[in-house]
mmCIF file of N, CA, C and O in Angstrom:
data_model
loop_
_atom_site.group_PDB
_atom_site.id
_atom_site.type_symbol
_atom_site.label_atom_id
_atom_site.label_comp_id
_atom_site.label_asym_id
_atom_site.label_seq_id
_atom_site.Cartn_x
_atom_site.Cartn_y
_atom_site.Cartn_z
ATOM 1 N N UNK A 20 30.576 1.291 -24.784
ATOM 2 C CA UNK A 20 30.816 0.928 -23.566
ATOM 3 C C UNK A 20 29.712 0.177 -22.652
ATOM 4 O O UNK A 20 28.407 -0.050 -22.372
ATOM 5 N N UNK A 21 30.251 -0.373 -21.403
ATOM 6 C CA UNK A 21 29.532 -1.610 -21.191
ATOM 7 C C UNK A 21 29.683 -1.590 -19.369
ATOM 8 O O UNK A 21 30.915 -1.189 -18.832
ATOM 9 N N UNK A 22 28.612 -1.936 -18.958
ATOM 10 C CA UNK A 22 28.616 -1.438 -17.185
ATOM 11 C C UNK A 22 28.301 -3.137 -17.048
ATOM 12 O O UNK A 22 28.273 -3.917 -17.474
ATOM 13 N N UNK A 23 29.177 -2.824 -15.790
ATOM 14 C CA UNK A 23 29.027 -4.061 -14.920
ATOM 15 C C UNK A 23 27.665 -4.632 -14.501
ATOM 16 O O UNK A 23 27.809 -6.346 -14.545
ATOM 17 N N UNK A 24 26.383 -4.040 -14.061
ATOM 18 C CA UNK A 24 25.496 -4.637 -14.317
ATOM 19 C C UNK A 24 24.278 -5.162 -15.277
ATOM 20 O O UNK A 24 23.211 -5.445 -15.292
ATOM 21 N N UNK A 25 24.787 -4.540 -15.881
ATOM 22 C CA UNK A 25 24.244 -5.169 -17.326
ATOM 23 C C UNK A 25 23.822 -6.791 -17.418
ATOM 24 O O UNK A 25 25.028 -7.920 -17.200
ATOM 25 N N UNK A 26 22.621 -7.349 -18.046
ATOM 26 C CA UNK A 26 22.581 -8.796 -17.657
ATOM 27 C C UNK A 26 22.471 -8.809 -19.203
ATOM 28 O O UNK A 26 22.539 -8.320 -20.277
ATOM 29 N N UNK A 27 23.337 -10.392 -19.510
ATOM 30 C CA UNK A 27 24.032 -10.871 -21.152
ATOM 31 C C UNK A 27 23.158 -11.929 -21.100
ATOM 32 O O UNK A 27 21.900 -12.038 -20.345
ATOM 33 N N UNK A 28 23.051 -11.912 -22.279
ATOM 34 C CA UNK A 28 22.123 -13.501 -22.349
ATOM 35 C C UNK A 28 21.586 -14.643 -22.042
ATOM 36 O O UNK A 28 20.742 -15.207 -21.592
ATOM 37 N N UNK A 29 23.011 -15.183 -21.172
ATOM 38 C CA UNK A 29 23.062 -15.925 -21.080
ATOM 39 C C UNK A 29 22.538 -16.407 -19.195
ATOM 40 O O UNK A 29 22.383 -16.798 -18.713
ATOM 41 N N UNK A 30 22.229 -14.748 -18.965
ATOM 42 C CA UNK A 30 21.671 -14.695 -17.531
ATOM 43 C C UNK A 30 20.495 -14.430 -17.582
ATOM 44 O O UNK A 30 19.805 -14.736 -15.977
ATOM 45 N N UNK A 31 19.596 -14.806 -18.708
ATOM 46 C CA UNK A 31 18.162 -14.226 -18.137
ATOM 47 C C UNK A 31 18.014 -15.642 -17.955
ATOM 48 O O UNK A 31 18.236 -16.973 -17.652
ATOM 49 N N UNK A 32 16.598 -16.229 -16.993
ATOM 50 C CA UNK A 32 15.472 -17.172 -16.344
ATOM 51 C C UNK A 32 15.857 -18.240 -17.472
ATOM 52 O O UNK A 32 15.495 -18.474 -18.671
ATOM 53 N N UNK A 33 15.882 -18.936 -16.809
ATOM 54 C CA UNK A 33 16.529 -20.454 -17.507
ATOM 55 C C UNK A 33 14.918 -21.222 -17.567
ATOM 56 O O UNK A 33 14.075 -20.445 -16.607
ATOM 57 N N UNK A 34 14.479 -22.622 -18.033
ATOM 58 C CA UNK A 34 13.150 -23.293 -18.292
ATOM 59 C C UNK A 34 12.979 -23.406 -15.948
ATOM 60 O O UNK A 34 11.859 -23.605 -15.917
ATOM 61 N N UNK A 35 14.019 -24.041 -15.559
ATOM 62 C CA UNK A 35 13.465 -24.452 -13.780
ATOM 63 C C UNK A 35 13.124 -22.890 -13.246
ATOM 64 O O UNK A 35 12.280 -23.308 -12.400
ATOM 65 N N UNK A 36 13.488 -21.572 -13.255
ATOM 66 C CA UNK A 36 12.985 -20.424 -12.569
ATOM 67 C C UNK A 36 11.450 -20.127 -13.651
ATOM 68 O O UNK A 36 10.488 -19.931 -13.416
ATOM 69 N N UNK A 37 11.312 -20.615 -15.150
ATOM 70 C CA UNK A 37 9.833 -20.027 -15.178
ATOM 71 C C UNK A 37 9.143 -20.911 -14.830
ATOM 72 O O UNK A 37 8.332 -20.180 -14.900
ATOM 73 N N UNK A 38 9.855 -22.270 -14.509
ATOM 74 C CA UNK A 38 8.739 -23.053 -14.308
ATOM 75 C C UNK A 38 8.324 -23.124 -12.761
ATOM 76 O O UNK A 38 6.884 -23.082 -12.500
ATOM 77 N N UNK A 39 9.583 -22.213 -12.081
ATOM 78 C CA UNK A 39 8.606 -21.743 -11.004
ATOM 79 C C UNK A 39 8.496 -20.543 -10.153
ATOM 80 O O UNK A 39 7.441 -20.560 -9.447
ATOM 81 N N UNK A 40 8.650 -19.433 -11.237
ATOM 82 C CA UNK A 40 8.418 -18.330 -11.167
ATOM 83 C C UNK A 40 6.963 -18.145 -12.430
ATOM 84 O O UNK A 40 6.578 -16.694 -11.950
ATOM 85 N N UNK A 41 6.893 -18.315 -13.281
ATOM 86 C CA UNK A 41 6.305 -18.422 -14.146
ATOM 87 C C UNK A 41 7.194 -17.584 -15.111
ATOM 88 O O UNK A 41 8.513 -16.443 -14.805
ATOM 89 N N UNK A 42 6.594 -16.318 -16.469
ATOM 90 C CA UNK A 42 7.163 -15.410 -17.421
ATOM 91 C C UNK A 42 6.863 -13.834 -16.124
ATOM 92 O O UNK A 42 8.268 -13.430 -16.836
ATOM 93 N N UNK A 43 6.074 -13.984 -15.987
ATOM 94 C CA UNK A 43 5.539 -12.430 -15.265
ATOM 95 C C UNK A 43 5.804 -12.585 -13.487
ATOM 96 O O UNK A 43 5.427 -12.741 -13.320
ATOM 97 N N UNK A 44 6.186 -11.729 -12.944
ATOM 98 C CA UNK A 44 6.755 -11.314 -11.639
ATOM 99 C C UNK A 44 5.649 -10.428 -11.583
ATOM 100 O O UNK A 44 5.807 -9.411 -11.933
ATOM 101 N N UNK A 45 4.250 -10.131 -10.152
ATOM 102 C CA UNK A 45 3.882 -9.122 -10.063
ATOM 103 C C UNK A 45 5.053 -7.576 -9.587
ATOM 104 O O UNK A 45 5.997 -8.240 -9.051
ATOM 105 N N UNK A 46 4.298 -6.305 -10.084
ATOM 106 C CA UNK A 46 5.433 -5.717 -9.744
ATOM 107 C C UNK A 46 4.939 -4.984 -8.646
ATOM 108 O O UNK A 46 3.983 -5.722 -7.984
ATOM 109 N N UNK A 47 5.937 -4.369 -7.966
ATOM 110 C CA UNK A 47 5.390 -3.907 -6.735
ATOM 111 C C UNK A 47 5.541 -2.132 -6.767
ATOM 112 O O UNK A 47 6.542 -1.224 -7.012
ATOM 113 N N UNK A 48 4.208 -1.784 -6.409
ATOM 114 C CA UNK A 48 4.062 -0.366 -7.051
ATOM 115 C C UNK A 48 3.467 0.182 -5.601
ATOM 116 O O UNK A 48 2.865 1.227 -5.524
ATOM 117 N N UNK A 49 3.828 -0.855 -4.575
ATOM 118 C CA UNK A 49 3.240 0.162 -3.196
ATOM 119 C C UNK A 49 4.418 1.484 -2.973
ATOM 120 O O UNK A 49 5.307 1.096 -2.708
ATOM 121 N N UNK A 50 3.646 2.721 -3.139
ATOM 122 C CA UNK A 50 5.073 3.782 -2.813
ATOM 123 C C UNK A 50 5.392 3.450 -1.497
ATOM 124 O O UNK A 50 6.682 4.222 -1.154
ATOM 125 N N UNK A 51 4.949 3.267 -0.614
ATOM 126 C CA UNK A 51 5.405 2.295 0.399
ATOM 127 C C UNK A 51 7.207 1.836 1.138
ATOM 128 O O UNK A 51 7.393 1.593 2.154
ATOM 129 N N UNK A 52 6.892 1.089 0.232
ATOM 130 C CA UNK A 52 7.931 0.016 -0.157
ATOM 131 C C UNK A 52 9.053 -0.009 -0.946
ATOM 132 O O UNK A 52 10.086 -0.635 -1.054
ATOM 133 N N UNK A 53 8.514 0.565 -2.244
ATOM 134 C CA UNK A 53 9.940 0.850 -3.226
ATOM 135 C C UNK A 53 10.725 1.738 -2.351
ATOM 136 O O UNK A 53 10.418 2.878 -1.285
ATOM 137 N N UNK A 54 11.962 1.351 -3.209
ATOM 138 C CA UNK A 54 13.207 2.285 -2.779
ATOM 139 C C UNK A 54 13.228 1.572 -0.877
ATOM 140 O O UNK A 54 14.319 1.848 -1.057
ATOM 141 N N UNK A 55 12.559 1.009 -0.235
ATOM 142 C CA UNK A 55 13.281 0.325 0.994
ATOM 143 C C UNK A 55 13.278 -1.280 1.009
ATOM 144 O O UNK A 55 12.550 -1.590 0.408
ATOM 145 N N UNK A 56 14.330 -1.509 1.598
ATOM 146 C CA UNK A 56 14.582 -3.324 2.353
ATOM 147 C C UNK A 56 14.362 -2.880 3.859
ATOM 148 O O UNK A 56 14.177 -2.709 4.934
ATOM 149 N N UNK A 57 13.690 -4.202 3.588
ATOM 150 C CA UNK A 57 13.061 -4.765 4.552
ATOM 151 C C UNK A 57 11.802 -4.320 5.167
ATOM 152 O O UNK A 57 11.475 -3.602 4.718
ATOM 153 N N UNK A 58 11.598 -3.761 6.942
ATOM 154 C CA UNK A 58 11.231 -2.852 7.090
ATOM 155 C C UNK A 58 11.441 -1.948 7.567
ATOM 156 O O UNK A 58 11.080 -1.398 8.467
ATOM 157 N N UNK A 59 12.496 -1.242 7.168
ATOM 158 C CA UNK A 59 12.999 0.239 7.234
ATOM 159 C C UNK A 59 12.074 1.347 6.941
ATOM 160 O O UNK A 59 12.771 2.871 6.284
ATOM 161 N N UNK A 60 10.739 1.322 7.035
ATOM 162 C CA UNK A 60 10.532 2.052 5.991
ATOM 163 C C UNK A 60 9.592 3.534 7.162
ATOM 164 O O UNK A 60 9.474 2.935 8.506
ATOM 165 N N UNK A 61 9.571 4.402 7.137
ATOM 166 C CA UNK A 61 9.120 5.614 8.214
ATOM 167 C C UNK A 61 8.362 5.242 8.542
ATOM 168 O O UNK A 61 6.753 5.155 8.310
ATOM 169 N N UNK A 62 8.059 5.598 10.174
ATOM 170 C CA UNK A 62 6.756 5.406 10.791
ATOM 171 C C UNK A 62 5.419 6.503 10.108
ATOM 172 O O UNK A 62 5.484 7.299 9.963
ATOM 173 N N UNK A 63 3.964 5.840 10.291
ATOM 174 C CA UNK A 63 3.156 6.341 9.461
ATOM 175 C C UNK A 63 2.770 7.789 10.416
ATOM 176 O O UNK A 63 2.413 8.927 9.974
ATOM 177 N N UNK A 64 2.810 7.744 11.816
ATOM 178 C CA UNK A 64 2.556 8.871 12.553
ATOM 179 C C UNK A 64 3.793 9.317 12.668
ATOM 180 O O UNK A 64 4.508 9.396 14.459
ATOM 181 N N UNK A 65 4.309 10.372 11.686
ATOM 182 C CA UNK A 65 5.344 11.609 12.385
ATOM 183 C C UNK A 65 5.242 11.964 13.131
ATOM 184 O O UNK A 65 3.545 12.727 12.872
ATOM 185 N N UNK A 66 6.064 13.593 12.934
ATOM 186 C CA UNK A 66 5.649 14.455 13.982
ATOM 187 C C UNK A 66 4.962 15.484 13.621
ATOM 188 O O UNK A 66 3.963 16.251 13.940
ATOM 189 N N UNK A 67 5.548 15.368 12.017
ATOM 190 C CA UNK A 67 4.533 16.445 10.614
ATOM 191 C C UNK A 67 3.281 15.598 11.441
ATOM 192 O O UNK A 67 1.508 16.854 10.674
ATOM 193 N N UNK A 68 2.596 14.818 10.704
ATOM 194 C CA UNK A 68 1.499 14.149 11.249
ATOM 195 C C UNK A 68 0.610 14.541 12.368
ATOM 196 O O UNK A 68 -0.817 14.661 11.809
ATOM 197 N N UNK A 69 1.657 14.292 13.561
ATOM 198 C CA UNK A 69 0.835 14.382 14.609
ATOM 199 C C UNK A 69 0.363 16.285 14.780
ATOM 200 O O UNK A 69 -0.982 16.911 15.049
ATOM 201 N N UNK A 70 0.742 16.637 14.843
ATOM 202 C CA UNK A 70 0.847 18.106 14.412
ATOM 203 C C UNK A 70 -0.364 18.494 13.449
ATOM 204 O O UNK A 70 -1.324 20.014 14.269
ATOM 205 N N UNK A 71 -0.904 18.653 12.204
ATOM 206 C CA UNK A 71 -1.832 18.626 11.409
ATOM 207 C C UNK A 71 -2.497 18.131 12.199
ATOM 208 O O UNK A 71 -3.843 18.186 11.939
ATOM 209 N N UNK A 72 -2.843 16.762 12.556
ATOM 210 C CA UNK A 72 -3.890 16.005 12.988
ATOM 211 C C UNK A 72 -4.362 17.245 13.911
ATOM 212 O O UNK A 72 -5.644 17.542 14.635
ATOM 213 N N UNK A 73 -3.394 17.524 14.904
ATOM 214 C CA UNK A 73 -3.997 18.229 16.630
ATOM 215 C C UNK A 73 -4.251 19.734 15.675
ATOM 216 O O UNK A 73 -5.409 20.517 16.034
ATOM 217 N N UNK A 74 -3.837 20.462 14.785
ATOM 218 C CA UNK A 74 -4.407 21.470 13.882
ATOM 219 C C UNK A 74 -5.817 21.495 13.520
ATOM 220 O O UNK A 74 -6.744 22.156 13.757
ATOM 221 N N UNK A 75 -6.115 20.638 12.517
ATOM 222 C CA UNK A 75 -7.763 19.762 12.252
ATOM 223 C C UNK A 75 -8.388 19.603 13.794
ATOM 224 O O UNK A 75 -9.290 20.042 13.289
ATOM 225 N N UNK A 76 -8.491 18.732 14.295
ATOM 226 C CA UNK A 76 -9.021 19.012 15.250
ATOM 227 C C UNK A 76 -9.310 20.268 15.792
ATOM 228 O O UNK A 76 -10.783 20.609 16.225
ATOM 229 N N UNK A 77 -8.533 21.261 16.591
ATOM 230 C CA UNK A 77 -8.909 22.464 16.543
ATOM 231 C C UNK A 77 -9.873 23.111 15.787
ATOM 232 O O UNK A 77 -10.483 23.699 16.019
ATOM 233 N N UNK A 78 -9.651 22.993 14.731
ATOM 234 C CA UNK A 78 -10.429 23.943 13.786
ATOM 235 C C UNK A 78 -11.663 23.544 13.956
ATOM 236 O O UNK A 78 -12.929 24.110 13.736
ATOM 237 N N UNK A 79 -11.548 22.129 13.693
ATOM 238 C CA UNK A 79 -13.095 21.351 13.395
ATOM 239 C C UNK A 79 -13.835 21.636 15.377
ATOM 240 O O UNK A 79 -14.620 21.740 14.721
ATOM 241 N N UNK A 80 -13.111 21.382 15.977
ATOM 242 C CA UNK A 80 -13.905 21.931 17.612
ATOM 243 C C UNK A 80 -14.293 23.429 17.196
ATOM 244 O O UNK A 80 -14.967 23.411 18.176
ATOM 245 N N UNK A 81 -13.840 24.200 16.838
ATOM 246 C CA UNK A 81 -13.874 25.920 16.804
ATOM 247 C C UNK A 81 -15.351 25.438 15.663
ATOM 248 O O UNK A 81 -15.833 27.033 16.277
ATOM 249 N N UNK A 82 -15.661 24.662 14.907
ATOM 250 C CA UNK A 82 -16.390 25.137 14.260
ATOM 251 C C UNK A 82 -17.720 24.458 14.514
ATOM 252 O O UNK A 82 -19.128 24.742 14.410
ATOM 253 N N UNK A 83 -17.328 23.440 15.716
ATOM 254 C CA UNK A 83 -18.609 22.930 16.098
ATOM 255 C C UNK A 83 -19.281 23.443 17.479
ATOM 256 O O UNK A 83 -19.872 23.144 18.152
ATOM 257 N N UNK A 84 -17.868 23.840 17.993
ATOM 258 C CA UNK A 84 -18.592 24.477 19.509
ATOM 259 C C UNK A 84 -19.338 25.558 20.024
ATOM 260 O O UNK A 84 -20.375 25.215 20.371
ATOM 261 N N UNK A 85 -19.635 26.342 18.883
ATOM 262 C CA UNK A 85 -20.552 27.424 18.652
ATOM 263 C C UNK A 85 -22.451 26.445 18.395
ATOM 264 O O UNK A 85 -22.779 26.677 19.273
ATOM 265 N N UNK A 86 -22.340 26.218 17.731
ATOM 266 C CA UNK A 86 -23.985 24.788 17.600
ATOM 267 C C UNK A 86 -23.143 24.165 19.096
ATOM 268 O O UNK A 86 -24.944 24.070 19.284
ATOM 269 N N UNK A 87 -22.912 23.645 19.570
ATOM 270 C CA UNK A 87 -22.559 23.210 20.877
ATOM 271 C C UNK A 87 -23.530 23.438 21.773
ATOM 272 O O UNK A 87 -23.916 23.345 23.185
ATOM 273 N N UNK A 88 -23.076 25.007 21.595
ATOM 274 C CA UNK A 88 -23.594 26.057 23.004
ATOM 275 C C UNK A 88 -24.366 26.348 22.566
ATOM 276 O O UNK A 88 -25.532 26.559 23.615
ATOM 277 N N UNK A 89 -25.221 26.197 21.670
ATOM 278 C CA UNK A 89 -27.089 26.219 20.991
ATOM 279 C C UNK A 89 -27.746 25.370 21.831
ATOM 280 O O UNK A 89 -29.000 25.660 22.908
ATOM 281 N N UNK A 90 -27.347 24.323 22.372
ATOM 282 C CA UNK A 90 -27.701 22.595 22.786
ATOM 283 C C UNK A 90 -27.946 22.805 24.746
ATOM 284 O O UNK A 90 -29.147 22.316 24.768
ATOM 285 N N UNK A 91 -26.820 23.804 24.740
ATOM 286 C CA UNK A 91 -26.991 23.497 26.468
ATOM 287 C C UNK A 91 -28.220 24.769 26.927
ATOM 288 O O UNK A 91 -27.634 25.957 26.489
#
């Protein structure tokens, strides 16, 4: 069985490509860009993250509020 997207022996980089780009290219291990094309990444501040931030701030404020009342 042979697939169309397989690379043949004659499709490997030639000497000009090796001189221009080297044998190895740096891997793309950035989790924000793997699987995305151009700049179509999801925004950092999603609705879920904003709600989570508000909940964390309310909990943090509730923990600090009693100690701040003692100062006044």
